[in-house]
PDB file of C-alpha atoms in Angstrom:
ATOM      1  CA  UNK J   1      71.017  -4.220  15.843  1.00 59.00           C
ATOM      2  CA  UNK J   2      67.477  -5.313  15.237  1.00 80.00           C
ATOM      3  CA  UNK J   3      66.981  -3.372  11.977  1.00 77.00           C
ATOM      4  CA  UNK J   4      70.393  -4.871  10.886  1.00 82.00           C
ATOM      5  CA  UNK J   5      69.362  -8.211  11.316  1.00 81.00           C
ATOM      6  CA  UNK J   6      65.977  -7.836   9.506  1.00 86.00           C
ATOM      7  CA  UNK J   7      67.764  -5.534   6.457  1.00 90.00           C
ATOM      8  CA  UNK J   8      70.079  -8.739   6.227  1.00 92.00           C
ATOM      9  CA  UNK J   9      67.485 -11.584   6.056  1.00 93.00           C
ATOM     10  CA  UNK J  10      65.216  -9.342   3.472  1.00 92.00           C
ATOM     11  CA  UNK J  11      68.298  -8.558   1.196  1.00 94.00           C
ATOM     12  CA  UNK J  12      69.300 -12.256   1.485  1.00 94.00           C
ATOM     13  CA  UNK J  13      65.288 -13.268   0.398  1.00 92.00           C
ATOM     14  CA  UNK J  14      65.617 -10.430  -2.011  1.00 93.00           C
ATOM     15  CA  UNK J  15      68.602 -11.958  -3.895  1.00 94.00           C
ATOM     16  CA  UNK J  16      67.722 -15.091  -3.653  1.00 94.00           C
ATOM     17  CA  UNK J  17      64.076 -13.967  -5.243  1.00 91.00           C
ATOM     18  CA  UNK J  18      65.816 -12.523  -7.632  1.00 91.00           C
ATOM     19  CA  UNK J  19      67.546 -15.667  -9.032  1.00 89.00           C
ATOM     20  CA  UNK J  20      64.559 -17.743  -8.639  1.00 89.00           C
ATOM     21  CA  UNK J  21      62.153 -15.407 -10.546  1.00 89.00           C
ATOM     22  CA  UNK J  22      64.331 -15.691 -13.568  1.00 92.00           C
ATOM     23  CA  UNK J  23      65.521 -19.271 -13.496  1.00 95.00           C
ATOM     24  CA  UNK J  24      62.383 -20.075 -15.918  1.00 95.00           C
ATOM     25  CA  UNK J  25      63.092 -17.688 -18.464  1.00 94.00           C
ATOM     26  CA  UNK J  26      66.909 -18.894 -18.160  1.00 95.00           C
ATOM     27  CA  UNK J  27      66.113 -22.443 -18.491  1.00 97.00           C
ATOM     28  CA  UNK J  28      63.524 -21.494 -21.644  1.00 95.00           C
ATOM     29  CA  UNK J  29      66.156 -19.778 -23.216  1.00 95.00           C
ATOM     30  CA  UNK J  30      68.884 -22.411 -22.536  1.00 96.00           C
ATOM     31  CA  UNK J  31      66.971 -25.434 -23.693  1.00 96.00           C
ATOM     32  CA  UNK J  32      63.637 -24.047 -25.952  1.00 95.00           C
ATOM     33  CA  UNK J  33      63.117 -21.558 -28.606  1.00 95.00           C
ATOM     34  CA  UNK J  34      63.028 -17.830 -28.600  1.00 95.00           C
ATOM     35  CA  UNK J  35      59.541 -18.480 -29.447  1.00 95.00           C
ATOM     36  CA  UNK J  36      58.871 -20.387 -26.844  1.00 96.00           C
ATOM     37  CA  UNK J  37      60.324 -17.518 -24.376  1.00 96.00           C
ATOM     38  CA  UNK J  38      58.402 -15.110 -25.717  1.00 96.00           C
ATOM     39  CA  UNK J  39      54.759 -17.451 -25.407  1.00 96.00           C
ATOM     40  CA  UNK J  40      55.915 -18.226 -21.842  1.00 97.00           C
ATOM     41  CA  UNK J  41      56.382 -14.517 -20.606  1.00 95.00           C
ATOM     42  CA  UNK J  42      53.100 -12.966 -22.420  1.00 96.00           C
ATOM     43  CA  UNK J  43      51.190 -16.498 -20.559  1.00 96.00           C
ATOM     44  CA  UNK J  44      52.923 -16.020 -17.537  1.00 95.00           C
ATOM     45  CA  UNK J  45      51.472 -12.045 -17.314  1.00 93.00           C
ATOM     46  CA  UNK J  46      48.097 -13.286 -18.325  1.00 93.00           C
ATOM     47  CA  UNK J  47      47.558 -16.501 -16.275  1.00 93.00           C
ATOM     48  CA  UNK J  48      49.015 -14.196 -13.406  1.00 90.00           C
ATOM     49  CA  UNK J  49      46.523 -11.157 -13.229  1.00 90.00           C
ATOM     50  CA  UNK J  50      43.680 -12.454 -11.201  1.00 85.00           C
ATOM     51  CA  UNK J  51      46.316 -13.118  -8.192  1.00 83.00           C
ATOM     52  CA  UNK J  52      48.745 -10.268  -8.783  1.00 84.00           C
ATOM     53  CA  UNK J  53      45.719  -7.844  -8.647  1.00 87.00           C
ATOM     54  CA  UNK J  54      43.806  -9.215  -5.311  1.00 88.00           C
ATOM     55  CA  UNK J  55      46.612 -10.884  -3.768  1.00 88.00           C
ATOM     56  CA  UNK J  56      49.058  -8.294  -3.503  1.00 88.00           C
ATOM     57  CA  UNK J  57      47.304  -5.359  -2.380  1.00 90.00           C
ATOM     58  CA  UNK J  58      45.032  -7.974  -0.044  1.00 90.00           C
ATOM     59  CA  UNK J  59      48.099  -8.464   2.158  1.00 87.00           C
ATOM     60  CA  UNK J  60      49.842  -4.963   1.693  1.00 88.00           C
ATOM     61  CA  UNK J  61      46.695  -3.842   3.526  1.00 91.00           C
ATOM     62  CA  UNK J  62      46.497  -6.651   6.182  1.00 90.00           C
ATOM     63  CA  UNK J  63      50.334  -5.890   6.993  1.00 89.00           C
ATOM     64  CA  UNK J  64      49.427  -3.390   9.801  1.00 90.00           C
ATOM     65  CA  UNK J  65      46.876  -5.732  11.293  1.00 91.00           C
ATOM     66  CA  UNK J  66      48.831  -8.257  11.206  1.00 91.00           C
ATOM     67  CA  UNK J  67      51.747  -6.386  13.052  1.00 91.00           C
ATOM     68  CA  UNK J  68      49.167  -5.222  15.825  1.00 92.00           C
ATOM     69  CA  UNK J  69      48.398  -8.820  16.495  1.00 92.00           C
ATOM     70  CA  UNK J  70      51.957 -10.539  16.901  1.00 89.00           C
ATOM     71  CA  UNK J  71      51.129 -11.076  20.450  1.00 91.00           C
ATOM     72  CA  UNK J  72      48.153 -12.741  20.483  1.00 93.00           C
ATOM     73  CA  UNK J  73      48.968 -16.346  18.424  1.00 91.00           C
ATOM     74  CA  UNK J  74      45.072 -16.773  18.100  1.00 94.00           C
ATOM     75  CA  UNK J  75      44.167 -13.716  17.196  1.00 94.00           C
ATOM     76  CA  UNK J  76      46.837 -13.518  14.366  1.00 92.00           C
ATOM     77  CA  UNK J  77      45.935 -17.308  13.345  1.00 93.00           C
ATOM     78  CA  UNK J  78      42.335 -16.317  12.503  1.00 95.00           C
ATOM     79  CA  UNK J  79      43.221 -13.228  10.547  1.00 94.00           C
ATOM     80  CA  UNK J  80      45.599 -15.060   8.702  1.00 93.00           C
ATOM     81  CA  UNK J  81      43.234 -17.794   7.715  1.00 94.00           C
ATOM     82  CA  UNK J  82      40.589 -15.061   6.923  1.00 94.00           C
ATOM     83  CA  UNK J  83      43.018 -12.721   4.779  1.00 93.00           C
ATOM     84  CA  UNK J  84      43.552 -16.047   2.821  1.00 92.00           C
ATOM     85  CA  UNK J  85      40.216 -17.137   2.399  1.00 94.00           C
ATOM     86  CA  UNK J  86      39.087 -13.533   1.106  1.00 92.00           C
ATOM     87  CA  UNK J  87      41.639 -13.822  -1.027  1.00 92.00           C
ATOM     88  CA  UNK J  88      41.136 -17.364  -2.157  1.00 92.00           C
ATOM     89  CA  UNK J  89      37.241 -16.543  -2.707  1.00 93.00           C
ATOM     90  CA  UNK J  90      37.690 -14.039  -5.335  1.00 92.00           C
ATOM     91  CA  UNK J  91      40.829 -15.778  -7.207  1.00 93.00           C
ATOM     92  CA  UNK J  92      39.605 -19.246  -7.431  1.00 93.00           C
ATOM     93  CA  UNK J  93      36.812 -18.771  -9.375  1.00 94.00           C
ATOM     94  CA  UNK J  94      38.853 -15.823 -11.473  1.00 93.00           C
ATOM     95  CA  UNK J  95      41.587 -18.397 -12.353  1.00 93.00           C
ATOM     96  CA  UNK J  96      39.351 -20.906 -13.023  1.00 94.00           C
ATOM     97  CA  UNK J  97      38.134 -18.551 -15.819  1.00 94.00           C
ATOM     98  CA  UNK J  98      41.163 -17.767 -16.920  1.00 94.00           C
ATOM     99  CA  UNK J  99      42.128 -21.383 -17.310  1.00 95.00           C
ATOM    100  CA  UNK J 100      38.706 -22.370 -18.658  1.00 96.00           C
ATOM    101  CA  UNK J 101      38.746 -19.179 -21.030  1.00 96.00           C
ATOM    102  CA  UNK J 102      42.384 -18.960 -22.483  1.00 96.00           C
ATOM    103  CA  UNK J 103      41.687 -20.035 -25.863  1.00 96.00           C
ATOM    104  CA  UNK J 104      38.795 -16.501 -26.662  1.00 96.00           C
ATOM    105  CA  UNK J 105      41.249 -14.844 -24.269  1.00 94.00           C
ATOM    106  CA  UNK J 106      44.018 -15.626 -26.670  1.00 95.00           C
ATOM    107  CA  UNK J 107      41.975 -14.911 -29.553  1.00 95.00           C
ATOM    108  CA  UNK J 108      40.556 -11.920 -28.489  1.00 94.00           C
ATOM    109  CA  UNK J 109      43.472  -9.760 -26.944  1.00 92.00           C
ATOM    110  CA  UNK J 110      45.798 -11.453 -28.957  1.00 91.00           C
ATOM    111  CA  UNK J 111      45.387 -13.174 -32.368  1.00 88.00           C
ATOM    112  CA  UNK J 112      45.422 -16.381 -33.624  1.00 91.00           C
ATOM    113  CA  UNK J 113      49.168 -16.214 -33.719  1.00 93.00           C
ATOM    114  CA  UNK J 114      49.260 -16.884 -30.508  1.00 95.00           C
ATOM    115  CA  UNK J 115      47.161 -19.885 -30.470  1.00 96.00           C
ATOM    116  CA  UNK J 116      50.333 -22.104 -28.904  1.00 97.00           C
ATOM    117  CA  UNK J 117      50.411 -19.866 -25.906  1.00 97.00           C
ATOM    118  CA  UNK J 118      46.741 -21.291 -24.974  1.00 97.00           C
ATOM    119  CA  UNK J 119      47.781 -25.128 -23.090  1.00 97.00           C
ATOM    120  CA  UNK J 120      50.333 -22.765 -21.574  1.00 97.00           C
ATOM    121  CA  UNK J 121      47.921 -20.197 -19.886  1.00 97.00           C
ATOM    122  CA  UNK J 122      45.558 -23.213 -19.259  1.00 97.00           C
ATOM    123  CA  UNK J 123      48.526 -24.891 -16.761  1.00 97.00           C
ATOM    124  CA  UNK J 124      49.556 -21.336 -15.826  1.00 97.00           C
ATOM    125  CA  UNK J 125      46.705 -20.090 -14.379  1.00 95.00           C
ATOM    126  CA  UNK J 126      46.364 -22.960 -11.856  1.00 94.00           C
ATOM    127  CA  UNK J 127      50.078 -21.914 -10.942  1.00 95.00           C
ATOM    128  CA  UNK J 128      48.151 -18.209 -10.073  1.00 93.00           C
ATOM    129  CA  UNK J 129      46.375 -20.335  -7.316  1.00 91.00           C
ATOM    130  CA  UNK J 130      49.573 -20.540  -5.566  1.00 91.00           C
ATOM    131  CA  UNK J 131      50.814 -17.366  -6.381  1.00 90.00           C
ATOM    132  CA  UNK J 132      48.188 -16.295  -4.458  1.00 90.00           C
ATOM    133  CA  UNK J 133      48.793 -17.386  -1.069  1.00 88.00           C
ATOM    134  CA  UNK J 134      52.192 -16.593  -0.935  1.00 89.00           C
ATOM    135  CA  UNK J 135      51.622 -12.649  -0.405  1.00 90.00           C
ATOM    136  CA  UNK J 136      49.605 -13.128   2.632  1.00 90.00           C
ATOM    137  CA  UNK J 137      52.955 -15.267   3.930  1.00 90.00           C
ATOM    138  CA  UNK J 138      55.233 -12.756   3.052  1.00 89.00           C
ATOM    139  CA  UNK J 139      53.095  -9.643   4.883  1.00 90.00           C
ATOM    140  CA  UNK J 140      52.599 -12.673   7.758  1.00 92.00           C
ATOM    141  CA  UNK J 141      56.414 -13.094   8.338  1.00 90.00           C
ATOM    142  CA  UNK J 142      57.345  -9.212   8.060  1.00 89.00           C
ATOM    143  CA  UNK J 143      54.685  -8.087  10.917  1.00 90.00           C
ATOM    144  CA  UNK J 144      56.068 -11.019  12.845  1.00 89.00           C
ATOM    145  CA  UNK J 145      59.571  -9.497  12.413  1.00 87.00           C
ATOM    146  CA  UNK J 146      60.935 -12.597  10.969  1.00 90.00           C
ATOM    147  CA  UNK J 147      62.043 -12.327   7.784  1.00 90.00           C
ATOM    148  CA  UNK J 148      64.292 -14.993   8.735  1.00 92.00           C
ATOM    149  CA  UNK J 149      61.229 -17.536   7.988  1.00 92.00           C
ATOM    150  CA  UNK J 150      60.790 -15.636   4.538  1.00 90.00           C
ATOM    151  CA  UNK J 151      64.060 -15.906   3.861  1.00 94.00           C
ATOM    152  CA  UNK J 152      65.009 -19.721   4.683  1.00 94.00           C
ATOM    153  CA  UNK J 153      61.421 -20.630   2.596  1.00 93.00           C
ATOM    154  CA  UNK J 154      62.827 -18.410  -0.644  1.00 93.00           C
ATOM    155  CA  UNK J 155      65.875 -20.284  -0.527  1.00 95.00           C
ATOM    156  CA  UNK J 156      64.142 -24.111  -0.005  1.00 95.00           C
ATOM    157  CA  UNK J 157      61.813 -22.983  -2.987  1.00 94.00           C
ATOM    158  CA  UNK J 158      64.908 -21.739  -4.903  1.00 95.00           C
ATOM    159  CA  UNK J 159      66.842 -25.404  -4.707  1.00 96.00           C
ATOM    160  CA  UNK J 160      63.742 -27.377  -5.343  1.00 96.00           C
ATOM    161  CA  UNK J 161      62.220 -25.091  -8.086  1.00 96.00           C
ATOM    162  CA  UNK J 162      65.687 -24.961 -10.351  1.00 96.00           C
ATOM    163  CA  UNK J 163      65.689 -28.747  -9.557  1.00 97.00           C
ATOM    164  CA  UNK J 164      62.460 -29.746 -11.067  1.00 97.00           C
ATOM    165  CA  UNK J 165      61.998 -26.836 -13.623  1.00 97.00           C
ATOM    166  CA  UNK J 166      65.613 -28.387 -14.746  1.00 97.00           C
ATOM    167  CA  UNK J 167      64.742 -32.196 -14.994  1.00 98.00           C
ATOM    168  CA  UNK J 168      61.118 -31.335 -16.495  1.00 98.00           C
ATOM    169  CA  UNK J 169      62.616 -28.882 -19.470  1.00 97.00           C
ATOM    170  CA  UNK J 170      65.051 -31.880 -20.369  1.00 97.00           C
ATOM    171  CA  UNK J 171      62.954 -34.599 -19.592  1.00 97.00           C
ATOM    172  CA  UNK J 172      59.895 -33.582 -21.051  1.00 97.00           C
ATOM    173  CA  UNK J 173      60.310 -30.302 -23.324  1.00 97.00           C
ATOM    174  CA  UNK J 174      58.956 -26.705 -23.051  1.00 97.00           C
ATOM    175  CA  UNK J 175      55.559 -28.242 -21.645  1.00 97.00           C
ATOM    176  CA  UNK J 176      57.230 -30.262 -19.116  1.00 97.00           C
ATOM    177  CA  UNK J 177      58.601 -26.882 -17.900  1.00 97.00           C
ATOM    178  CA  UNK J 178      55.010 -25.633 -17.690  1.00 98.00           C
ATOM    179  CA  UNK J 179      53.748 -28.423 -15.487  1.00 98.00           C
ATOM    180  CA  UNK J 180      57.351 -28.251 -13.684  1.00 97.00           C
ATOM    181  CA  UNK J 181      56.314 -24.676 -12.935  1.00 97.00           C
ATOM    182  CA  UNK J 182      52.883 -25.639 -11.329  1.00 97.00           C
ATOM    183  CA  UNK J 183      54.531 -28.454  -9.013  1.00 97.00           C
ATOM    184  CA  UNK J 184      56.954 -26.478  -8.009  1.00 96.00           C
ATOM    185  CA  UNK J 185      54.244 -23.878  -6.631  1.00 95.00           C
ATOM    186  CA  UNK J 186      51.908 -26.523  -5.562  1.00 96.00           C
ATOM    187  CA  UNK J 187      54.974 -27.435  -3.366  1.00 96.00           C
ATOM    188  CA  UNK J 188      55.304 -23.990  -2.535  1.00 93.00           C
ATOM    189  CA  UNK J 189      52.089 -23.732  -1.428  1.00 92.00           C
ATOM    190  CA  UNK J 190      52.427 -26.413   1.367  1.00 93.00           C
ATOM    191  CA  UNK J 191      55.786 -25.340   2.896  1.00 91.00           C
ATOM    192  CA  UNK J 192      54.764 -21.662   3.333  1.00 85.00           C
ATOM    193  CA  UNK J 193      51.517 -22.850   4.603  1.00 84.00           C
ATOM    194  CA  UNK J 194      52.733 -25.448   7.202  1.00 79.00           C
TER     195      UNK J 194
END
């Protein structure tokens, strides 16, 4: 019974991740240019480095430690606040870069083709800030054998994000879907963290 119930609630999350992952591509290609898709994705995967590659692995690793320490509430607390703040102390200062850099990243591993995709990678990498805390959450909920939590929070960031990447991409335009991107994770960021 018990694995049933946590294969449900991470199939659920997965599905429902699934959806929400794509809805900015979707929304680019419904209401902005091909061109536009393509400047998004290639931003996206650059702007997104500095907390795919510490904040990932960061909380694979802390996912037995946390497990071990499910019953002591304090105990868990502090490593969860320390896993973050490791975490937070090497990809602040990278995504800062990567914000304050984009235009001789651009121009370096790209070419001046892409100079459009520079604003984007600019707003983008801020969005990596949240990205990054939300690994540590996931391997938090799992060793506390409630995907449940995970689950519920994907689908509360699912409404919300479709909602205001919707309004800002026909409000305000492909850069409105940008900045709709970053308060949607901003948001994010304060749900999974309350």
């Amino acid at each position: 019974h018990s694995l049933f119930h946590f294969s449900k609630w991470m199939v659920l999350n997965e599905i429902i991740d699934a959806v929400a992952i794509k809805i900015d591509g979707f929304l680019l290609s419904v209401y902005s240019t091909t061109a536009n898709v393509g400047i998004y994705n290639m931003s996206y995967e650059i702007s997104g480095v500095p907390s795919t590659e510490v904040a990932m692995p960061v909380a694979r690793a802390c996912t037995p430690s946390f497990s071990k320490l499910t019953d002591n509430f304090a105990e868990f607390s502090k490593m969860y606040v320390d896993t973050l703040s490791i975490v937070f102390t090497i990809v602040v200062p990278a995504a800062t870069g990567v914000s304050l850099l984009a235009e001789p990243i651009v121009l370096v591993a790209l070419d001046d083709s892409w100079v459009d995709a520079i604003p984007v990678i600019q707003v983008l990498a801020l969005y990596g800030l949240c990205r990054a805390s939300y690994p540590t959450f996931i391997s938090a909920s799992l060793a506390s054998n409630r995907p449940d939590i995970l689950t519920k929070t994907s689908a509360i960031k699912a409404v919300y994000t479709v909602a205001i990447l919707w309004y800002a991409v026909v409000e305000f335009g492909f850069m409105g879907l940008i900045w709709g991107v970053l308060i949607a994770g901003i948001i994010g960021v304060i749900i999974a963290q309350s």
